[in-house]
C-alpha positions as a printed Julia matrix, in Angstrom:
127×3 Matrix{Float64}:
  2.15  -27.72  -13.07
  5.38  -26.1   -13.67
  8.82  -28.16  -13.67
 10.75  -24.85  -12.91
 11.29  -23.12   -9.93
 10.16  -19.41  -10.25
 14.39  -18.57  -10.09
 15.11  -20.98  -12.95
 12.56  -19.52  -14.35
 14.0   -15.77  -14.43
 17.51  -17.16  -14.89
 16.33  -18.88  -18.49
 14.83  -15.76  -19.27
 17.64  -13.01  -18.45
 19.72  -15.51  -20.42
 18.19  -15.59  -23.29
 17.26  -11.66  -23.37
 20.36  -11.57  -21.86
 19.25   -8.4   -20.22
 19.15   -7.03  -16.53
 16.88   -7.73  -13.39
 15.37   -5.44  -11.82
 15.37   -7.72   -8.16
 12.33   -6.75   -5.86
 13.18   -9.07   -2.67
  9.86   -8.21   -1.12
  8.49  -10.0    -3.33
 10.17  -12.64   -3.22
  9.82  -12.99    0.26
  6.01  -12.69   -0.1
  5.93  -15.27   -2.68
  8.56  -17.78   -0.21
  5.59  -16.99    2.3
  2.57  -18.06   -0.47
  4.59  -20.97   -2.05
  6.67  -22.3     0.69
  9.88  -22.05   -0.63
 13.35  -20.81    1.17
 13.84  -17.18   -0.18
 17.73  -17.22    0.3
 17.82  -20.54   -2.16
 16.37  -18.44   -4.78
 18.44  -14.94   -4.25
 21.3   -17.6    -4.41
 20.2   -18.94   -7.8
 20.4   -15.2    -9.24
 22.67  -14.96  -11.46
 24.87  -11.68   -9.38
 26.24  -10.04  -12.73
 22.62   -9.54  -13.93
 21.08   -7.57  -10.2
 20.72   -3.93  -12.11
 18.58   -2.65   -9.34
 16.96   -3.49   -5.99
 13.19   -2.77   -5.03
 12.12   -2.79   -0.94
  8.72   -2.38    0.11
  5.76   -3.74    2.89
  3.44   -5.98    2.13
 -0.19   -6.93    3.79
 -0.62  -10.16    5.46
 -3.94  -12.22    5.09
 -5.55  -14.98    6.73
 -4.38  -17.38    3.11
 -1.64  -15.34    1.84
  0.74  -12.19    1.73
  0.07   -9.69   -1.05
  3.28   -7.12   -1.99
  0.85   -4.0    -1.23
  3.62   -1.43   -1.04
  1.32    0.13    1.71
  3.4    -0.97    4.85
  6.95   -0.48    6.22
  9.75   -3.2     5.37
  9.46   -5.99    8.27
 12.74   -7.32    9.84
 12.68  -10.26    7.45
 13.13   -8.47    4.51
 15.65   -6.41    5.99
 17.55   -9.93    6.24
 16.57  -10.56    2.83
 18.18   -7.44    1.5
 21.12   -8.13    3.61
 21.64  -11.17    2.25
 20.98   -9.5    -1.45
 23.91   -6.6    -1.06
 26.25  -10.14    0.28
 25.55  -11.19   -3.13
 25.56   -8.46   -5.83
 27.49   -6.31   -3.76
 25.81   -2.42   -3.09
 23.19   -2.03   -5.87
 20.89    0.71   -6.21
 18.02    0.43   -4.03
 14.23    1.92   -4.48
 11.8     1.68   -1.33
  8.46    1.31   -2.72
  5.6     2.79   -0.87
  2.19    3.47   -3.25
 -0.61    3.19   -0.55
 -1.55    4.9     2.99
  1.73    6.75    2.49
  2.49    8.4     5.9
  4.81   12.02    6.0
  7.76   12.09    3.92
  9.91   11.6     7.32
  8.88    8.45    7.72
  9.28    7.23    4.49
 12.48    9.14    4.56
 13.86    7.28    7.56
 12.77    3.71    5.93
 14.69    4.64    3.23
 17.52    5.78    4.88
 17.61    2.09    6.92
 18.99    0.55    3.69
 22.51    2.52    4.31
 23.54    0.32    7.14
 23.08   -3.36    5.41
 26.01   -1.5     2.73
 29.69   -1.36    3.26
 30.87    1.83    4.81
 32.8     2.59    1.87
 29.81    2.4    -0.63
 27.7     4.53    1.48
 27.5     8.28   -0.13
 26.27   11.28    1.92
 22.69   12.32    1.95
């Protein structure tokens, strides 16, 4: 059994590669859900100077556990997640993640475009 959280985990390693993260809060939220940890205690453990990029995406819910499918829209926690996210590493670019029972590009598009309003107004760029 591990003595490290998954966070201290990643933070020992982007230290030592001292190298970027590529920060996919779905699933970290999935794995919250599988582990039982808080997923806000580990975004705050992120080191903020490190968050190079931002991945979004649905996820499948099972009777045992959640598995980061990419095959569903982002659910309302996430959102919160992401919220939270931006709070901390301020706007950072963002990639919604969809590889599976992809539906027409408009409503992929509009998922997408939900990320906007969880940015400052000022960071926001036209479409």
């Amino acid at each position: 059994v591990s003595q490290m959280t998954e966070w201290e985990f990643l933070n020992e390693v982007v230290e030592r590669a001292d190298c970027g993260i590529l920060l996919d809060v779905n699933n970290i939220y999935v794995s919250s859900r599988n582990h039982g940890f808080n997923p806000q205690e580990y975004l705050n453990a992120v080191p903020s100077g490190r968050v190079a990029q931002i991945h979004l995406a649905g996820h499948s819910t099972f009777a045992k556990y959640v598995l980061d499918t990419h095959d569903h829209p982002v659910i309302a926690p996430v959102w919160k997640l992401y919220e939270h996210a931006i709070q901390l590493f301020g706007p950072t670019p963002t990639l919604l993640e969809w590889d599976d029972r992809i539906p027409p590009f408009t409503e992929v598009h509009a998922e997408a475009l939900k990320a906007r309003k969880y940015l400052p107004c000022t960071a926001v760029a036209a479409p």
